[in-house]
Structures are given as structure tokens and as C-alpha cells.
Short mmCIF file of C-alpha atoms in Angstrom, two decimals:
data_model
loop_
_atom_site.label_atom_id
_atom_site.label_comp_id
_atom_site.label_asym_id
_atom_site.label_seq_id
_atom_site.Cartn_x
_atom_site.Cartn_y
_atom_site.Cartn_z
CA MET J 1 98.56 172.01 128.94
CA LYS J 2 101.28 174.01 130.70
CA LYS J 3 103.82 171.21 130.98
CA PRO J 4 104.28 170.71 127.23
CA LEU J 5 104.63 174.51 126.87
CA VAL J 6 107.36 174.64 129.51
CA ALA J 7 109.10 171.70 127.92
CA SER J 8 108.90 173.40 124.53
CA LEU J 9 110.36 176.62 125.93
CA LEU J 10 113.21 174.73 127.56
CA LEU J 11 113.90 172.98 124.27
CA VAL J 12 113.93 176.31 122.41
CA LEU J 13 116.25 177.88 124.99
CA SER J 14 118.62 174.95 124.85
CA VAL J 15 118.72 175.10 121.05
CA LEU J 16 119.32 178.88 121.08
CA SER J 17 122.15 178.59 123.59
CA TRP J 18 123.83 175.63 121.92
CA PRO J 19 125.80 177.46 119.18
CA ARG J 20 127.39 179.84 121.69
CA ALA J 21 128.33 177.03 124.05
CA GLN J 22 129.67 175.00 121.17
CA ALA J 23 131.66 177.97 119.87
CA SER J 24 133.22 178.58 123.29
CA SER J 25 134.25 174.96 123.71
CA ALA J 26 135.61 174.79 120.17
CA ASP J 27 137.32 178.18 120.42
CA PRO J 28 138.71 178.86 123.91
CA PHE J 29 139.74 182.35 122.83
CA ARG J 30 136.12 183.49 122.59
CA ALA J 31 135.67 182.71 126.27
CA THR J 32 138.47 185.15 127.15
CA ILE J 33 137.04 188.13 125.24
CA PRO J 34 134.63 189.32 127.99
CA ASP J 35 137.52 189.59 130.44
CA THR J 36 139.58 191.59 127.93
CA LEU J 37 136.63 193.90 127.24
CA GLN J 38 136.11 194.37 130.97
CA PHE J 39 139.71 195.54 131.24
CA ALA J 40 139.19 197.84 128.25
CA GLU J 41 136.12 199.29 129.97
CA LYS J 42 138.22 200.06 133.05
CA GLN J 43 140.86 201.82 130.94
CA LEU J 44 138.29 203.84 129.03
CA ARG J 45 136.56 204.97 132.23
CA ALA J 46 139.90 206.22 133.52
CA THR J 47 140.46 208.12 130.27
CA ALA J 48 136.98 209.66 130.35
CA ASN J 49 137.54 210.83 133.93
CA ALA J 50 141.05 212.17 133.31
CA LEU J 51 140.59 214.33 130.20
CA PRO J 52 138.55 217.44 129.45
CA LEU J 53 136.13 217.13 126.54
CA SER J 54 138.31 219.41 124.41
CA ALA J 55 141.37 217.13 124.63
CA TYR J 56 141.45 214.15 122.27
CA PRO J 57 143.93 211.36 123.06
CA SER J 58 146.45 210.36 120.41
CA SER J 59 149.40 208.49 121.96
CA THR J 60 150.68 207.86 125.46
CA ALA J 61 153.56 209.71 127.08
CA LEU J 62 156.42 208.11 129.00
CA ASP J 63 154.38 208.21 132.23
CA GLY J 64 151.47 206.41 130.56
CA SER J 65 149.16 209.42 130.39
CA TRP J 66 147.60 210.49 127.12
CA ASP J 67 149.18 213.11 124.90
CA THR J 68 146.22 214.93 123.40
CA THR J 69 145.28 216.97 120.33
CA GLY J 70 142.51 219.30 119.29
CA SER J 71 139.41 218.31 117.35
CA GLY J 72 141.16 218.86 114.01
CA SER J 73 143.55 215.93 114.40
CA TRP J 74 143.03 212.83 112.26
CA THR J 75 142.77 210.73 115.44
CA SER J 76 140.13 212.88 117.16
CA GLY J 77 137.16 210.64 116.31
CA PHE J 78 138.53 207.39 117.68
CA LEU J 79 137.76 207.95 121.37
CA SER J 80 134.09 208.69 120.74
CA GLY J 81 134.00 205.70 118.38
CA THR J 82 135.47 203.44 121.05
CA PHE J 83 132.88 204.69 123.55
CA TRP J 84 130.15 203.85 121.03
CA TYR J 85 131.57 200.34 120.72
CA MET J 86 131.44 199.96 124.51
CA TYR J 87 127.82 201.11 124.44
CA GLN J 88 127.10 198.54 121.73
CA TYR J 89 128.66 195.83 123.91
CA THR J 90 127.28 196.78 127.34
CA ARG J 91 124.14 198.86 126.55
CA ASN J 92 125.20 200.92 129.56
CA PRO J 93 123.87 204.49 129.14
CA PHE J 94 127.14 205.79 130.60
CA TRP J 95 128.97 204.91 127.39
CA ARG J 96 126.34 206.52 125.19
CA LEU J 97 126.66 209.70 127.23
CA GLN J 98 130.44 209.67 126.94
CA ALA J 99 130.31 209.04 123.18
CA GLU J 100 127.84 211.86 122.61
CA GLN J 101 129.77 214.30 124.78
CA TRP J 102 133.10 213.58 123.09
CA GLN J 103 131.74 213.74 119.56
CA THR J 104 130.06 217.13 120.08
CA GLY J 105 133.35 218.98 119.75
CA LEU J 106 133.97 217.31 116.39
CA GLU J 107 130.87 218.57 114.59
CA SER J 108 132.56 221.69 113.20
CA GLN J 109 135.00 219.47 111.30
CA LYS J 110 132.18 218.40 108.94
CA PHE J 111 132.68 221.52 106.82
CA ARG J 112 136.39 221.00 106.17
CA THR J 113 137.43 220.63 102.56
CA ASP J 114 141.16 220.93 103.32
CA ASP J 115 141.52 217.50 104.91
CA GLN J 116 140.97 213.90 103.80
CA ASP J 117 140.57 212.47 107.31
CA LEU J 118 136.88 213.27 107.71
CA GLY J 119 136.06 209.57 107.73
CA PHE J 120 138.23 209.00 110.78
CA MET J 121 136.89 212.13 112.49
CA ILE J 122 133.17 212.01 111.67
CA LEU J 123 132.18 208.55 110.42
CA ASP J 124 133.96 206.84 113.33
CA SER J 125 132.09 209.06 115.81
CA TYR J 126 128.77 210.39 114.49
CA GLY J 127 128.44 207.45 112.11
CA HIS J 128 128.46 205.02 115.02
CA GLY J 129 126.06 207.30 116.87
CA TYR J 130 123.53 207.15 114.05
CA ARG J 131 123.92 203.38 113.67
CA GLN J 132 123.19 202.80 117.35
CA THR J 133 120.57 205.45 118.07
CA GLY J 134 118.90 206.32 114.77
CA ASN J 135 119.26 210.02 115.65
CA ASP J 136 118.78 211.78 112.31
CA THR J 137 120.82 214.78 113.46
CA TYR J 138 123.84 212.50 113.51
CA ARG J 139 123.07 211.29 110.00
CA GLN J 140 122.97 214.86 108.75
CA VAL J 141 126.37 215.58 110.29
CA VAL J 142 127.90 212.61 108.48
CA LEU J 143 126.24 213.57 105.19
CA THR J 144 127.66 217.08 105.43
CA ALA J 145 131.11 215.61 106.05
CA ALA J 146 130.71 213.34 103.01
CA GLU J 147 129.76 216.33 100.88
CA SER J 148 132.90 218.12 102.07
CA LEU J 149 135.14 215.13 101.31
CA ALA J 150 133.57 214.76 97.86
CA GLN J 151 135.00 218.15 96.95
CA ARG J 152 138.48 216.64 97.18
CA PHE J 153 137.69 214.15 94.41
CA ASP J 154 139.19 214.90 91.00
CA PRO J 155 136.98 213.42 88.25
CA ASN J 156 139.76 213.63 85.67
CA LEU J 157 142.25 211.65 87.76
CA GLY J 158 139.74 209.44 89.59
CA TYR J 159 141.27 209.99 93.03
CA ILE J 160 140.45 211.75 96.28
CA ARG J 161 143.22 214.28 96.88
CA SER J 162 144.94 213.40 100.15
CA ARG J 163 147.16 216.43 100.66
CA GLY J 164 147.40 219.99 99.50
CA ASP J 165 145.12 222.74 98.31
CA LEU J 166 142.30 221.92 95.93
CA SER J 167 143.61 224.51 93.48
CA ASP J 168 147.15 223.06 93.32
CA THR J 169 147.90 222.41 89.64
CA GLU J 170 151.47 221.19 90.22
CA ASP J 171 151.12 218.29 92.63
CA PHE J 172 148.31 215.83 93.47
CA ARG J 173 149.30 213.61 96.39
CA VAL J 174 147.49 210.38 97.29
CA ILE J 175 148.34 208.38 100.41
CA ILE J 176 147.17 204.85 101.15
CA ASP J 177 145.34 206.12 104.26
CA THR J 178 142.72 207.87 102.10
CA LEU J 179 141.32 204.49 101.09
CA MET J 180 140.00 204.21 104.65
CA ASN J 181 138.31 207.61 104.51
CA SER J 182 136.57 206.77 101.24
CA GLU J 183 134.13 204.72 103.34
CA LEU J 184 132.55 208.05 104.27
CA LEU J 185 131.45 208.46 100.63
CA PHE J 186 130.12 204.89 100.40
CA TRP J 187 128.18 205.46 103.63
CA GLY J 188 126.83 208.78 102.42
CA ALA J 189 125.58 207.27 99.16
CA ARG J 190 123.68 204.60 101.13
CA ASN J 191 122.19 207.05 103.62
CA GLY J 192 120.66 209.82 101.55
CA GLY J 193 123.57 211.22 99.56
CA GLY J 194 124.10 211.15 95.83
CA ARG J 195 125.00 208.11 93.73
CA GLU J 196 128.04 210.05 92.55
CA TRP J 197 129.62 209.62 95.99
CA TYR J 198 129.52 205.85 95.54
CA ASP J 199 131.16 206.23 92.13
CA MET J 200 133.88 208.49 93.57
CA ALA J 201 134.79 206.01 96.30
CA HIS J 202 134.69 203.09 93.86
CA GLN J 203 136.94 204.87 91.36
CA HIS J 204 139.35 205.90 94.09
CA ALA J 205 139.72 202.31 95.30
CA LEU J 206 140.37 201.01 91.78
CA HIS J 207 142.95 203.70 91.03
CA VAL J 208 144.74 203.12 94.34
CA LEU J 209 144.88 199.44 93.42
CA GLU J 210 146.68 200.42 90.20
CA THR J 211 149.18 202.88 91.66
CA HIS J 212 149.75 201.89 95.30
CA VAL J 213 149.70 198.07 95.26
CA ARG J 214 152.84 196.40 93.96
CA GLU J 215 152.80 193.15 92.04
CA ASP J 216 153.64 191.12 95.15
CA GLY J 217 150.77 192.63 97.18
CA SER J 218 152.84 195.10 99.17
CA THR J 219 151.93 198.78 99.12
CA LEU J 220 153.36 202.23 98.62
CA GLN J 221 152.39 204.85 101.16
CA THR J 222 152.51 207.95 98.95
CA VAL J 223 152.13 208.59 95.22
CA SER J 224 152.33 212.05 93.69
CA ILE J 225 150.54 212.58 90.37
CA ASP J 226 150.84 215.37 87.83
CA PRO J 227 147.31 216.87 87.82
CA ARG J 228 147.71 217.98 84.21
CA THR J 229 148.81 214.69 82.66
CA GLY J 230 147.91 212.01 85.21
CA THR J 231 151.46 210.62 85.15
CA ILE J 232 153.18 209.52 88.34
CA GLN J 233 155.75 212.10 89.47
CA GLU J 234 156.86 210.49 92.71
CA GLN J 235 156.52 207.29 94.73
CA SER J 236 157.64 207.79 98.30
CA LYS J 237 157.36 206.93 101.94
CA GLU J 238 156.63 209.04 104.98
CA GLN J 239 156.33 206.70 107.94
CA GLY J 240 158.00 203.59 106.53
CA CYS J 241 161.69 202.77 106.17
CA ARG J 242 162.25 203.36 102.45
CA TRP J 243 160.13 204.07 99.40
CA ASN J 244 160.35 200.44 98.30
CA THR J 245 159.70 198.81 101.68
CA THR J 246 156.28 198.44 103.29
CA TRP J 247 155.06 200.57 106.17
CA ALA J 248 153.11 198.17 108.38
CA ARG J 249 150.18 200.43 109.18
CA GLY J 250 149.93 201.52 105.55
CA GLN J 251 149.63 197.85 104.56
CA ALA J 252 147.00 197.48 107.28
CA TRP J 253 145.03 200.42 105.85
CA ALA J 254 145.13 198.67 102.48
CA VAL J 255 143.85 195.33 103.83
CA TYR J 256 141.03 197.04 105.71
CA GLY J 257 140.24 199.54 102.96
CA PHE J 258 140.03 197.04 100.12
CA THR J 259 137.93 194.69 102.27
CA MET J 260 135.55 197.55 103.02
CA ALA J 261 135.43 198.60 99.35
CA TYR J 262 134.60 195.03 98.30
CA ARG J 263 131.82 194.87 100.89
CA GLU J 264 130.34 198.06 99.43
CA THR J 265 130.75 197.24 95.72
CA HIS J 266 131.08 193.44 95.34
CA ASP J 267 133.67 194.25 92.69
CA PRO J 268 135.83 191.09 92.31
CA ARG J 269 138.88 193.25 91.57
CA LEU J 270 138.66 194.69 95.06
CA LEU J 271 138.25 191.24 96.63
CA GLN J 272 141.44 190.23 94.86
CA ALA J 273 143.13 193.38 96.18
CA ALA J 274 142.03 192.56 99.72
CA ARG J 275 143.40 189.03 99.34
CA ARG J 276 146.74 190.13 97.91
CA THR J 277 147.41 192.78 100.54
CA ALA J 278 146.24 190.50 103.36
CA ASP J 279 148.40 187.61 102.18
CA TYR J 280 151.47 189.84 101.96
CA PHE J 281 150.88 191.17 105.47
CA LEU J 282 150.48 187.67 106.91
CA GLN J 283 153.57 186.36 105.11
CA HIS J 284 155.71 189.03 106.77
CA LEU J 285 154.66 188.58 110.39
CA PRO J 286 157.03 187.41 113.13
CA ALA J 287 156.19 184.48 115.35
CA ASP J 288 153.86 186.41 117.68
CA LYS J 289 151.81 187.79 114.73
CA VAL J 290 152.38 191.47 115.57
CA PRO J 291 154.33 193.23 112.80
CA TYR J 292 157.44 195.30 113.02
CA TRP J 293 156.74 198.92 112.12
CA ASP J 294 157.99 198.25 108.58
CA LEU J 295 157.50 194.80 107.09
CA GLU J 296 160.96 194.72 105.46
CA VAL J 297 162.95 196.80 107.92
CA PRO J 298 166.50 195.44 108.40
CA HIS J 299 167.81 194.23 111.79
CA ARG J 300 164.26 193.25 112.72
CA SER J 301 165.02 191.88 116.17
CA GLN J 302 166.09 195.37 117.27
CA GLU J 303 163.10 197.19 115.77
CA PRO J 304 159.82 198.22 117.44
CA ARG J 305 156.49 196.57 116.68
CA ASP J 306 153.22 198.25 115.74
CA SER J 307 150.30 196.81 117.66
CA SER J 308 147.93 199.27 115.95
CA ALA J 309 148.68 197.74 112.54
CA ALA J 310 147.96 194.30 113.99
CA ALA J 311 144.62 195.46 115.42
CA ILE J 312 143.55 197.06 112.12
CA VAL J 313 144.34 193.90 110.16
CA ALA J 314 142.69 191.62 112.72
CA SER J 315 139.45 193.56 112.35
CA ALA J 316 139.72 193.51 108.57
CA LEU J 317 140.43 189.78 108.46
CA VAL J 318 137.35 188.94 110.51
CA GLU J 319 135.24 190.79 107.97
CA LEU J 320 137.15 189.35 105.01
CA SER J 321 136.53 185.84 106.35
CA GLN J 322 132.78 186.56 106.22
CA LEU J 323 132.91 187.99 102.68
CA GLU J 324 135.28 185.42 101.18
CA ASN J 325 133.67 182.97 98.74
CA GLN J 326 136.48 180.39 98.91
CA PRO J 327 136.20 178.25 102.06
CA ARG J 328 139.95 177.64 102.36
CA ARG J 329 140.71 181.34 102.24
CA ALA J 330 137.85 182.19 104.60
CA ALA J 331 139.24 179.74 107.16
CA ARG J 332 142.75 181.09 106.71
CA TYR J 333 141.71 184.70 107.36
CA TRP J 334 139.55 183.74 110.33
CA TYR J 335 142.33 181.83 112.05
CA ALA J 336 144.86 184.54 111.22
CA ALA J 337 142.62 187.14 112.88
CA ARG J 338 142.26 184.84 115.88
CA ASP J 339 146.03 184.39 116.21
CA ILE J 340 146.62 188.15 116.06
CA LEU J 341 143.92 188.84 118.65
CA ILE J 342 145.28 186.16 120.98
CA SER J 343 148.66 187.86 120.86
CA LEU J 344 147.25 191.36 121.38
CA SER J 345 145.20 190.09 124.33
CA SER J 346 148.29 188.65 126.01
CA PRO J 347 150.42 190.34 128.69
CA ALA J 348 152.99 191.13 126.00
CA TYR J 349 150.69 193.73 124.39
CA LEU J 350 147.81 194.45 126.78
CA THR J 351 148.57 197.19 129.33
CA ARG J 352 147.07 195.21 132.19
CA HIS J 353 149.17 195.84 135.34
CA LYS J 354 151.04 198.60 133.50
CA GLN J 355 151.09 202.33 134.21
CA SER J 356 149.24 203.34 131.06
CA ARG J 357 145.89 204.83 130.07
CA SER J 358 145.82 202.99 126.74
CA ILE J 359 144.52 199.46 126.22
CA LEU J 360 147.33 198.26 123.95
CA ARG J 361 151.03 199.04 124.16
CA HIS J 362 153.91 198.75 121.71
CA GLY J 363 152.34 200.92 119.02
CA THR J 364 154.41 202.88 116.50
CA ALA J 365 153.07 206.27 115.47
CA TYR J 366 155.97 207.56 113.36
CA LYS J 367 159.25 205.68 113.74
CA PRO J 368 161.39 208.07 111.60
CA HIS J 369 160.39 210.80 114.07
CA ASP J 370 161.15 208.59 117.11
CA LYS J 371 157.47 208.15 118.00
CA TYR J 372 157.20 204.49 118.90
CA ASP J 373 156.67 201.97 121.71
CA THR J 374 153.56 203.75 122.92
CA GLY J 375 149.84 203.36 123.26
CA LEU J 376 147.84 204.64 120.27
CA ILE J 377 144.15 205.57 120.32
CA GLN J 378 143.62 204.14 116.83
CA GLY J 379 145.10 200.85 118.02
CA ASP J 380 142.63 200.72 120.91
CA TYR J 381 139.69 201.56 118.61
CA PHE J 382 140.42 198.85 116.06
CA PHE J 383 141.27 196.31 118.79
CA ILE J 384 137.84 196.75 120.39
CA GLU J 385 136.21 196.66 116.95
CA ALA J 386 138.06 193.44 116.11
CA LEU J 387 137.03 191.76 119.38
CA LEU J 388 133.37 192.67 118.86
CA ARG J 389 133.44 191.55 115.24
CA TYR J 390 135.07 188.27 116.20
CA SER J 391 132.53 187.69 118.99
CA SER J 392 129.52 188.16 116.74
CA ALA J 393 130.78 186.61 113.49
CA ARG J 394 130.10 183.05 112.43
CA PRO J 395 133.29 181.00 112.11
CA PRO J 396 133.78 179.78 108.54
CA ALA J 397 133.06 176.15 107.84
CA ARG J 398 136.10 174.08 108.64
CA ALA J 399 138.08 173.40 105.50
CA ALA J 400 141.48 172.14 104.61
CA TRP J 401 143.73 175.17 104.75
CA THR J 402 147.40 175.90 104.94
CA PRO J 403 149.15 178.78 106.70
CA PRO J 404 150.06 181.67 104.38
CA GLY J 405 153.28 181.06 102.51
CA GLU J 406 152.90 177.29 102.41
CA ALA J 407 149.95 176.84 100.07
CA GLU J 408 151.34 179.23 97.50
CA ALA J 409 154.85 179.65 96.22
CA PRO J 410 156.72 181.89 98.65
CA LEU J 411 157.19 185.47 97.54
CA SER J 412 160.71 186.76 97.24
CA ARG J 413 161.57 189.77 99.36
CA ARG J 414 162.86 192.92 97.84
CA GLY J 415 166.46 193.73 98.68
CA GLU J 416 167.18 196.58 101.01
CA ASP J 417 170.09 197.95 98.97
CA PRO J 418 169.73 197.44 95.21
CA SER J 419 172.98 197.83 93.33
CA MET J 420 173.64 201.28 91.98
CA GLY J 421 175.00 201.98 88.51
CA THR J 422 177.95 204.13 87.56
CA ASP J 423 175.69 207.17 87.12
CA ASP J 424 174.60 207.06 90.75
CA VAL J 425 175.74 209.71 93.21
CA SER J 426 176.24 209.55 96.96
CA LEU J 427 176.96 212.78 98.85
CA SER J 428 177.63 213.08 102.57
CA PHE J 429 178.65 215.84 104.96
CA SER J 430 178.63 216.89 108.60
CA LEU J 431 176.29 219.64 109.77
CA ARG J 432 176.06 221.66 112.96
CA LEU J 433 173.40 224.38 113.15
CA MET J 434 174.49 227.39 115.19
CA SER J 435 171.00 228.89 115.02
CA LEU J 436 167.73 228.18 113.24
CA PRO J 437 167.10 230.05 109.97
CA SER J 438 164.34 232.64 109.76
CA GLU J 439 163.20 231.13 106.45
CA ASP J 440 164.06 228.14 104.29
CA ALA J 441 167.83 227.79 103.88
CA GLY J 442 169.62 225.54 101.40
CA LEU J 443 172.26 222.87 102.01
CA PRO J 444 174.52 221.07 99.52
CA SER J 445 172.70 219.90 96.43
CA HIS J 446 173.72 219.04 92.92
CA GLU J 447 174.25 221.49 90.11
CA GLY J 448 171.29 221.70 87.78
CA ASP J 449 169.02 220.38 90.55
CA LEU J 450 169.90 216.80 89.63
CA MET J 451 169.89 215.90 93.31
CA GLY J 452 166.99 217.58 95.01
CA HIS J 453 167.77 220.61 97.15
CA LEU J 454 168.08 219.80 100.85
CA LEU J 455 166.50 222.58 102.87
CA VAL J 456 166.59 223.54 106.54
CA ARG J 457 163.18 224.77 107.64
CA PRO J 458 162.77 227.42 110.37
CA SER J 459 161.50 224.57 112.56
CA GLY J 460 164.88 222.83 112.23
CA GLU J 461 163.43 220.05 110.08
CA LEU J 462 165.25 218.94 106.95
CA ALA J 463 163.22 218.68 103.74
CA LEU J 464 164.15 217.52 100.24
CA SER J 465 162.76 219.28 97.20
CA ASN J 466 162.67 218.28 93.56
CA GLY J 467 162.51 221.57 91.74
CA GLU J 468 159.66 223.51 93.33
CA ILE J 469 157.96 220.47 94.89
CA GLU J 470 158.82 219.09 98.32
CA ILE J 471 159.12 215.31 98.22
CA GLY J 472 158.85 212.61 100.84
CA ALA J 473 158.71 213.33 104.56
CA ARG J 474 160.66 215.75 106.71
CA SER J 475 163.26 214.80 109.29
CA ILE J 476 163.02 215.23 113.01
CA PRO J 477 163.90 218.82 114.06
CA LEU J 478 167.66 219.33 114.36
CA LYS J 479 168.94 220.68 117.67
CA VAL J 480 171.09 223.79 117.61
CA GLY J 481 174.70 222.94 118.46
CA GLN J 482 174.29 219.20 117.83
CA ALA J 483 176.55 217.63 115.18
CA TYR J 484 174.82 215.50 112.54
CA ARG J 485 175.91 213.45 109.58
CA ILE J 486 173.79 213.69 106.42
CA LEU J 487 173.81 211.38 103.42
CA LEU J 488 172.07 212.00 100.10
CA ARG J 489 171.77 209.28 97.48
CA GLN J 490 170.63 209.37 93.90
CA LYS J 491 170.06 206.23 91.86
CA LYS J 492 168.85 206.04 88.27
CA ASP J 493 165.83 203.78 87.99
CA SER J 494 163.80 202.55 85.03
CA GLY J 495 162.35 204.96 82.50
CA PRO J 496 162.35 208.62 83.55
CA TYR J 497 162.48 207.82 87.25
CA THR J 498 165.26 208.35 89.77
CA ILE J 499 165.39 207.26 93.40
CA LEU J 500 166.30 210.04 95.86
CA GLU J 501 167.05 209.28 99.49
CA ALA J 502 168.15 211.41 102.44
CA TYR J 503 169.54 210.02 105.70
CA LEU J 504 170.19 211.72 109.03
CA ALA J 505 172.16 210.50 112.03
CA ARG J 506 173.84 212.08 115.01
CA GLU J 507 177.59 212.31 114.59
CA GLY J 508 179.15 208.96 115.47
CA GLU J 509 175.94 206.96 114.96
CA ASP J 510 175.10 204.71 112.02
CA PHE J 511 172.55 205.66 109.37
CA GLU J 512 169.32 203.70 109.64
CA CYS J 513 166.24 204.24 107.48
CA PRO J 514 166.20 207.40 105.35
CA PHE J 515 163.76 210.14 106.27
CA VAL J 516 163.14 210.66 102.54
CA SER J 517 162.97 207.74 100.13
CA SER J 518 161.19 208.60 96.89
CA ARG J 519 161.03 207.48 93.27
CA VAL J 520 160.62 210.66 91.23
CA VAL J 521 160.86 212.23 87.81
CA LEU J 522 163.72 214.69 88.21
CA SER J 523 162.93 218.31 87.59
CA SER J 524 166.08 218.76 85.45
CA PRO J 525 168.79 216.59 83.84
CA ALA J 526 171.64 215.16 85.89
CA SER J 527 174.97 216.85 85.32
CA GLY J 528 177.75 218.64 87.09
CA PRO J 529 179.52 218.48 90.44
CA PRO J 530 178.00 219.23 93.84
CA ARG J 531 177.45 222.82 94.77
CA SER J 532 176.04 224.77 97.70
CA ALA J 533 172.55 226.16 97.37
CA ALA J 534 171.26 229.02 99.47
CA LEU J 535 167.75 230.39 99.69
CA ALA J 536 168.45 232.32 102.89
CA PRO J 537 171.47 232.92 105.16
CA LEU J 538 172.28 229.89 107.28
CA ASP J 539 174.37 230.04 110.44
CA ALA J 540 175.84 226.56 110.32
CA ILE J 541 179.07 224.61 110.01
CA VAL J 542 179.22 222.22 107.05
CA GLU J 543 182.30 219.98 107.00
CA ASP J 544 183.69 216.79 105.46
CA LEU J 545 181.76 217.06 102.21
CA GLU J 546 182.29 213.85 100.26
CA VAL J 547 180.96 212.82 96.85
CA HIS J 548 181.02 209.24 95.61
CA PRO J 549 179.99 208.00 92.17
CA ALA J 550 179.09 204.64 93.69
CA PRO J 551 177.13 203.59 96.80
CA ARG J 552 178.80 204.03 100.15
#
């Protein structure tokens, strides 16, 4: 009687092992993933041994060590989350211990109502802990964080406020990144929170689709809304090149965020949003499938890549391939994820044999502030997530499919320098700070505030304001004694909107991407010649002031 039983067991074992063996032979990349994860484990052990529990890695320094932040940084949850992923993969208690130790210092963040990054901080740490251990204390931490984030939702506008004080009645700023953090509300609604959290996250995703996704599937990073009327006051960039180009990681947040929102809601509008943003991303990749830091940045061959954006999209595409109801699209997204992961696992992007604590290199944190070509903790987190998702997912049924851009009509790219009309103004001047101001100090602007005031902050950063509201991003801090050239541009756009841009370059260097590039409703009508504005005394030399009625 025993022989038939043994034979039956052998048959069962052979049947159970067949799909994995078949998958490895059909997909050689899967066979390489354990080796890559073994390398990642080595890097993460070195990080765990090198850093105190109060120091959270963000990006790598020139010597390859981690620059760190406190627990309040938006990236603070990613290390614990990566440790949880290693515990999921290895079941080694060491990784559970590391994850639990590193997340402990984050618990106090659950009460914050002044920040939209609670999903990154708490869901990506304690959320993984609850999923893998069932510890109800962890669930309660995440639910408290969701309750805190819910307070940033405005029921009249239908958005989660990304920036600013909850009582601000002048400006309501929404960045594309917040779509990622809305998962905290979806999770909370499924795990003991109120149904209203689900509705908040759903509404936020639909409104972001309306205001942040352009017709061609590209995305805006930042939109400022008038809280009183709901009208758009400003469309701008912070980490991209210009307001009307596409920041690579922002596009990645959109692909991932809309995919997640569709998984939670099954709303076909959000599936379409995930498709559109994914297709645009894939159509703007270079040959090695890792994007430049901005998808439309000029002089691309000279520009840095962003491996973190590639990792985020790879993870999203694996999930999208499993959710997609059209076989051709499912196959396309699966193979696109595979191609990206093959590239990231190669010597060109993996830090194997390099002096670095990170797993991936060539990440871009904030190119306008010269933070690029580095390891990024969020890149490592999403890379590990993508590898684990790819390893456990079922490949879509083979179907006839065509690479993005060939099956559909190719999308035209937006020009970098749209022509400016006769009402446009270009103003440039040289600036040398002799000392930093004690408070905000004004620089040349336009009479009647038609061109936003350019301010020097006590930190040395330049900021552009439109009336009382600061717009766009700030520049890198200016060095005392260094000569700079500054260019301001104003271009009338459709309807009530005007495009304002501010450029900064060291004297003798060419202007590259502006540090401010925003589409705004001006605070006052355009009229009059340039003038000098002053909010506080400024010890500086301003020379070679030039005004042009046409683009330079």
C-alpha cells in the first residue's frame, strides 16, 4: 500500500514544482532575482550595523555612506519597510527584529496633522508589520495615522491638502505625491476605520485625475487651488524642469498611485488613469528603460537619470499587469516591468562592487538643488518591492502585443520654449550678495506686481511670490560674494493665466531649467516698467538690469 502513496506524493511534488521550473526556463530573469536579493540583504545588514536607530537614511553622500534624517522626514519609513520585505522573503527573525526596532521611533508621527506623508512614514513601516505579524498594536498605530491624515481632507474641494496649515484660507496646495499617501486612508477603511476614509481617498484620486493629469497622460507636480472658490490659482513644478514638463518621479507616483486606487475601488476611471500615465512614462524612456530625472528635459544625454522613478514604476507595472482586463495591455505592462528590473539589476545601476551603502545608484532626489546621482532609500524600497512582486506574480497569458508607441499613434511632445507674444516680458540682471539679509528682502520685480516679487530669504534662497503667496520652488542657497545671473520671464497664457519663470546661474554659465516655473492667476494687472522692490535692507550689488519685451 505504501508504494502507490509514495508514487502519488512524487507526482504531486512534481506537479507543484512544475510552474516554477517552467517560469524560470521561460523567463531567465526570474532565476537571477535570488542573487540580487542576496546582494540587497548584504547591503541592508551593513546599513543596520552602521546607523543608530534614531538616524533614518535618505540619500548617499559622496563617500557612499548614508546621509540621514530624523523620524519626521517623509523618507523615514522606508528602511523599516525594506526590512519587513526582507523578513517576508527570508523569514529570518533578524529582519523582523530590525524592522520592529527601526519603526519604533516613528510611532509619534501618527499624531501629526501638519504633514501629508504619513502613508510613507507609517503605512510603509507599521502597515507591513501588521500584515506580516498580525500584531494589533501595529494596526492601531496605522489607524491613528489614518485619522490624522483624514483631518487634511477638505470635503468642499475633495482633496487632501498636501502643504500648509489647515486653517489657510488663501492657498490650498496639492502635489502629485499625496496620491501615494491616500493609500493610508484606503487601508484604514478596510481595517477598522470609517467608510468616510475610503470616500476621501477615492475623491482625492478622482480630483487629482482632473487637475494633475494632462490630456496626453503626463502630470503636473503641484496645483494650487483657491480654497474659497475651488478655482486653480497656480500650476507649477518643484523638482522637475519646468511647469509644463514632467518630473520623472512625479509621473512614477501617478502610475503607482492610480494603480493602487484602482485596486482599492475598481473604478474604471482610475484604471484608465493608470494606463494613461503608465503609457506616457514608457513612451519617454531611453534605451535602457531608466528615465532621465525629467521626461522632457533638454540635452538629455548630459542629464542624470532617476533610478528611484524606474523602481517605483516597475513595482506599479507588475501590479497593473495583474489588474488589467485587456490581455494585450497586461502583457505590455508585465514585459515593461521586466525590462526595467533587468536594467536596474545590471552593473549600470546596482551598487555591487561599488563603495556605497545603498542598493541602487544613479537616483535623483532634487535636481534643481543639485541633489542627484546618488543612492536613495525610496529607490531601494520600491526596487525590493518590485522584485518580490515580480517573483510571486503570475505572468499574463501570452498575447499579441506591441511596444508602447507603436500600437497607438505616437504622442507629440510639448515644446520646451513656446513662442511668446508681444505682451511678454523678460528681465535679467546680475546679483552678488555681500551678506545675507536678516529677513526677506526684495529684488527687481515689475510695477503693480505684474511679475511676481523675487525675494532673498535669510537662508540665501531665492523665492518668487505672486502677491502674498509664494509660488513654485525655491532656489539653491546663494553664496555670499558669488556672482549670479538671474532671469525672470512672464508669458501670457490662455484665459486669466500667466506663466512665470525664474532662472539662476553662476556668472558665465548658461541658464538651464528654471527653479520656478508656474502657471498662475496674477495678483494684479500687468502694467508699467520694472522697478526695485524692498521688504528689508539688502547688502547686494545688482548690475546689468535688462528688460526685453520678447523672449531672450
